PDB file of C-alpha atoms in Angstrom:
ATOM      1  CA  UNK A   1      -9.973  -8.040   2.661  1.00 91.00           C
ATOM      2  CA  UNK A   2      -7.620  -7.861   5.634  1.00 92.00           C
ATOM      3  CA  UNK A   3      -6.649 -11.497   5.126  1.00 94.00           C
ATOM      4  CA  UNK A   4      -5.922 -10.870   1.455  1.00 95.00           C
ATOM      5  CA  UNK A   5      -3.699  -7.925   2.355  1.00 95.00           C
ATOM      6  CA  UNK A   6      -1.863 -10.010   4.957  1.00 95.00           C
ATOM      7  CA  UNK A   7      -1.430 -12.830   2.433  1.00 95.00           C
ATOM      8  CA  UNK A   8       0.017 -10.375  -0.093  1.00 95.00           C
ATOM      9  CA  UNK A   9       2.426  -8.910   2.453  1.00 95.00           C
ATOM     10  CA  UNK A  10       3.443 -12.387   3.629  1.00 94.00           C
ATOM     11  CA  UNK A  11       3.654 -13.933   0.167  1.00 93.00           C
ATOM     12  CA  UNK A  12       7.255 -15.029   0.712  1.00 92.00           C
ATOM     13  CA  UNK A  13       6.144 -17.231   3.583  1.00 94.00           C
ATOM     14  CA  UNK A  14       3.256 -18.602   1.528  1.00 93.00           C
ATOM     15  CA  UNK A  15       5.686 -19.587  -1.234  1.00 92.00           C
ATOM     16  CA  UNK A  16       8.011 -21.132   1.359  1.00 92.00           C
ATOM     17  CA  UNK A  17       5.186 -23.202   2.898  1.00 92.00           C
ATOM     18  CA  UNK A  18       3.968 -24.268  -0.550  1.00 90.00           C
ATOM     19  CA  UNK A  19       7.512 -25.304  -1.482  1.00 89.00           C
ATOM     20  CA  UNK A  20       7.599 -27.639   1.513  1.00 89.00           C
ATOM     21  CA  UNK A  21       4.875 -29.717  -0.138  1.00 88.00           C
ATOM     22  CA  UNK A  22       7.131 -30.487  -3.116  1.00 82.00           C
ATOM     23  CA  UNK A  23       9.039 -33.642  -2.269  1.00 75.00           C
ATOM     24  CA  UNK A  24      11.259 -33.831  -5.347  1.00 81.00           C
ATOM     25  CA  UNK A  25      12.257 -30.194  -6.074  1.00 80.00           C
ATOM     26  CA  UNK A  26      11.553 -27.766  -3.245  1.00 78.00           C
ATOM     27  CA  UNK A  27      13.719 -24.995  -4.651  1.00 84.00           C
ATOM     28  CA  UNK A  28      11.959 -25.140  -8.051  1.00 84.00           C
ATOM     29  CA  UNK A  29       8.783 -23.534  -6.789  1.00 83.00           C
ATOM     30  CA  UNK A  30      10.722 -20.829  -4.961  1.00 87.00           C
ATOM     31  CA  UNK A  31      12.731 -20.081  -8.132  1.00 87.00           C
ATOM     32  CA  UNK A  32       9.468 -19.766 -10.049  1.00 85.00           C
ATOM     33  CA  UNK A  33       8.341 -16.837  -7.889  1.00 86.00           C
ATOM     34  CA  UNK A  34      11.735 -15.509  -6.775  1.00 85.00           C
ATOM     35  CA  UNK A  35      14.471 -16.093  -9.385  1.00 83.00           C
ATOM     36  CA  UNK A  36      17.037 -14.351  -7.181  1.00 84.00           C
ATOM     37  CA  UNK A  37      17.787 -15.799  -3.774  1.00 87.00           C
ATOM     38  CA  UNK A  38      18.213 -12.329  -2.269  1.00 88.00           C
ATOM     39  CA  UNK A  39      14.669 -11.358  -3.279  1.00 87.00           C
ATOM     40  CA  UNK A  40      13.305 -14.461  -1.585  1.00 90.00           C
ATOM     41  CA  UNK A  41      15.231 -13.811   1.620  1.00 91.00           C
ATOM     42  CA  UNK A  42      14.045 -10.195   1.659  1.00 91.00           C
ATOM     43  CA  UNK A  43      10.468 -11.379   1.102  1.00 91.00           C
ATOM     44  CA  UNK A  44      10.804 -13.730   4.075  1.00 93.00           C
ATOM     45  CA  UNK A  45      12.259 -10.976   6.221  1.00 92.00           C
ATOM     46  CA  UNK A  46       9.610  -8.395   5.368  1.00 91.00           C
ATOM     47  CA  UNK A  47       6.842 -10.985   5.463  1.00 94.00           C
ATOM     48  CA  UNK A  48       7.680 -11.773   9.056  1.00 95.00           C
ATOM     49  CA  UNK A  49       5.769  -8.645  10.064  1.00 94.00           C
ATOM     50  CA  UNK A  50       2.690  -9.875   8.195  1.00 95.00           C
ATOM     51  CA  UNK A  51       2.949 -13.243   9.946  1.00 95.00           C
ATOM     52  CA  UNK A  52       3.103 -11.487  13.320  1.00 94.00           C
ATOM     53  CA  UNK A  53       0.073  -9.363  12.434  1.00 94.00           C
ATOM     54  CA  UNK A  54      -1.773 -12.510  11.357  1.00 94.00           C
ATOM     55  CA  UNK A  55      -1.018 -14.052  14.738  1.00 92.00           C
ATOM     56  CA  UNK A  56      -2.420 -10.901  16.308  1.00 91.00           C
ATOM     57  CA  UNK A  57      -5.651 -11.361  14.322  1.00 90.00           C
ATOM     58  CA  UNK A  58      -5.835 -14.950  15.559  1.00 89.00           C
ATOM     59  CA  UNK A  59      -5.362 -13.717  19.141  1.00 86.00           C
ATOM     60  CA  UNK A  60      -8.297 -11.352  18.603  1.00 85.00           C
ATOM     61  CA  UNK A  61     -10.449 -14.194  17.334  1.00 82.00           C
ATOM     62  CA  UNK A  62      -9.687 -16.310  20.407  1.00 80.00           C
ATOM     63  CA  UNK A  63      -9.818 -13.396  22.872  1.00 77.00           C
ATOM     64  CA  UNK A  64      -8.048 -15.573  25.409  1.00 72.00           C
ATOM     65  CA  UNK A  65      -5.341 -13.077  26.315  1.00 75.00           C
ATOM     66  CA  UNK A  66      -5.691  -9.408  27.150  1.00 75.00           C
ATOM     67  CA  UNK A  67      -2.119  -8.247  26.448  1.00 78.00           C
ATOM     68  CA  UNK A  68      -2.434  -8.129  22.606  1.00 80.00           C
ATOM     69  CA  UNK A  69      -5.490  -5.850  22.825  1.00 83.00           C
ATOM     70  CA  UNK A  70      -3.532  -2.586  22.813  1.00 81.00           C
ATOM     71  CA  UNK A  71      -1.278  -3.748  19.986  1.00 85.00           C
ATOM     72  CA  UNK A  72      -4.277  -4.934  17.966  1.00 84.00           C
ATOM     73  CA  UNK A  73      -5.855  -1.474  18.031  1.00 85.00           C
ATOM     74  CA  UNK A  74      -2.673  -0.035  16.516  1.00 88.00           C
ATOM     75  CA  UNK A  75      -2.322  -2.734  13.864  1.00 91.00           C
ATOM     76  CA  UNK A  76      -3.078  -0.203  11.132  1.00 93.00           C
ATOM     77  CA  UNK A  77       0.337   1.426  11.728  1.00 94.00           C
ATOM     78  CA  UNK A  78       1.999  -1.953  11.308  1.00 94.00           C
ATOM     79  CA  UNK A  79       0.162  -2.488   8.035  1.00 96.00           C
ATOM     80  CA  UNK A  80       1.241   0.965   6.822  1.00 96.00           C
ATOM     81  CA  UNK A  81       4.844   0.178   7.750  1.00 96.00           C
ATOM     82  CA  UNK A  82       4.754  -3.117   5.876  1.00 96.00           C
ATOM     83  CA  UNK A  83       3.181  -1.512   2.806  1.00 96.00           C
ATOM     84  CA  UNK A  84       5.845   1.205   2.824  1.00 96.00           C
ATOM     85  CA  UNK A  85       8.636  -1.344   3.154  1.00 95.00           C
ATOM     86  CA  UNK A  86       7.169  -3.454   0.366  1.00 94.00           C
ATOM     87  CA  UNK A  87       6.903  -0.344  -1.810  1.00 95.00           C
ATOM     88  CA  UNK A  88      10.567   0.475  -1.206  1.00 94.00           C
ATOM     89  CA  UNK A  89      11.549  -3.080  -2.149  1.00 91.00           C
ATOM     90  CA  UNK A  90       9.431  -2.806  -5.298  1.00 92.00           C
ATOM     91  CA  UNK A  91      11.220   0.435  -6.150  1.00 92.00           C
ATOM     92  CA  UNK A  92      14.567  -1.277  -5.647  1.00 90.00           C
ATOM     93  CA  UNK A  93      13.528  -4.166  -7.913  1.00 87.00           C
ATOM     94  CA  UNK A  94      12.345  -1.725 -10.576  1.00 91.00           C
ATOM     95  CA  UNK A  95      15.573   0.246 -10.332  1.00 91.00           C
ATOM     96  CA  UNK A  96      17.652  -2.899 -10.788  1.00 86.00           C
ATOM     97  CA  UNK A  97      15.587  -3.949 -13.805  1.00 87.00           C
ATOM     98  CA  UNK A  98      15.987  -0.482 -15.385  1.00 90.00           C
ATOM     99  CA  UNK A  99      12.234   0.097 -15.032  1.00 90.00           C
ATOM    100  CA  UNK A 100      11.397  -2.573 -17.600  1.00 91.00           C
ATOM    101  CA  UNK A 101       7.795  -3.735 -17.444  1.00 91.00           C
ATOM    102  CA  UNK A 102       7.126  -7.061 -15.797  1.00 88.00           C
ATOM    103  CA  UNK A 103       3.737  -8.510 -14.882  1.00 90.00           C
ATOM    104  CA  UNK A 104       4.943  -9.385 -11.373  1.00 87.00           C
ATOM    105  CA  UNK A 105       6.024  -5.801 -10.664  1.00 90.00           C
ATOM    106  CA  UNK A 106       2.768  -4.460 -12.102  1.00 94.00           C
ATOM    107  CA  UNK A 107       0.777  -6.824  -9.885  1.00 94.00           C
ATOM    108  CA  UNK A 108       2.812  -5.793  -6.845  1.00 93.00           C
ATOM    109  CA  UNK A 109       2.245  -2.102  -7.617  1.00 95.00           C
ATOM    110  CA  UNK A 110      -1.491  -2.685  -8.071  1.00 96.00           C
ATOM    111  CA  UNK A 111      -1.716  -4.570  -4.773  1.00 96.00           C
ATOM    112  CA  UNK A 112       0.249  -1.852  -2.986  1.00 96.00           C
ATOM    113  CA  UNK A 113      -2.123   0.773  -4.355  1.00 97.00           C
ATOM    114  CA  UNK A 114      -5.153  -1.300  -3.405  1.00 97.00           C
ATOM    115  CA  UNK A 115      -3.745  -1.949   0.082  1.00 96.00           C
ATOM    116  CA  UNK A 116      -3.084   1.745   0.675  1.00 96.00           C
ATOM    117  CA  UNK A 117      -6.580   2.620  -0.512  1.00 97.00           C
ATOM    118  CA  UNK A 118      -8.038  -0.056   1.761  1.00 96.00           C
ATOM    119  CA  UNK A 119      -6.139   1.264   4.783  1.00 96.00           C
ATOM    120  CA  UNK A 120      -7.234   4.830   4.040  1.00 96.00           C
ATOM    121  CA  UNK A 121     -10.899   4.312   3.255  1.00 96.00           C
ATOM    122  CA  UNK A 122     -12.115   1.122   4.935  1.00 94.00           C
ATOM    123  CA  UNK A 123     -14.737   1.781   7.574  1.00 94.00           C
ATOM    124  CA  UNK A 124     -14.966  -1.961   8.183  1.00 92.00           C
ATOM    125  CA  UNK A 125     -11.271  -2.125   9.121  1.00 91.00           C
ATOM    126  CA  UNK A 126     -11.646   0.880  11.424  1.00 91.00           C
ATOM    127  CA  UNK A 127     -14.575  -0.727  13.227  1.00 91.00           C
ATOM    128  CA  UNK A 128     -12.838  -4.111  13.352  1.00 89.00           C
ATOM    129  CA  UNK A 129      -9.714  -2.679  14.960  1.00 87.00           C
ATOM    130  CA  UNK A 130     -11.739  -0.836  17.597  1.00 87.00           C
ATOM    131  CA  UNK A 131     -13.989  -3.843  18.326  1.00 83.00           C
ATOM    132  CA  UNK A 132     -11.798  -5.687  20.821  1.00 76.00           C
ATOM    133  CA  UNK A 133     -12.890  -4.208  24.122  1.00 72.00           C
ATOM    134  CA  UNK A 134     -12.148  -5.311  27.674  1.00 65.00           C
ATOM    135  CA  UNK A 135     -14.913  -7.457  29.131  1.00 61.00           C
ATOM    136  CA  UNK A 136     -17.111  -5.857  31.797  1.00 43.00           C
ATOM    137  CA  UNK A 137     -16.518  -8.634  34.340  1.00 44.00           C
ATOM    138  CA  UNK A 138     -12.712  -8.261  34.217  1.00 45.00           C
TER     139      UNK A 138
END
């Protein structure tokens, strides 16, 4: 579930990476998901936090370095910050569209709600974030 939340928050980067696979029209795929260039650039900017948190999860999986351990335990605050920022951007998009219904905005709102519920109620996430302990021989 954490990976799905990180993928949702970093969806701008996923679209960017997928657009690199298109040899003939790279901008076509980006325009499909983000008709306005400003929305795409904002998605890349806000998704940078999700990419950094994903790198933190990879560092936990490898457990090669000790310095990310303290940041990893506080990753929940980073996820809350990214969800809040994404919610504010959704509100801005809805305001600019005069609150007209769109499936993309409804999906974003549903994912934001689900992400907030996951961060509030997930015992698995709580245990996962407290799992990375210092080794006894260090």
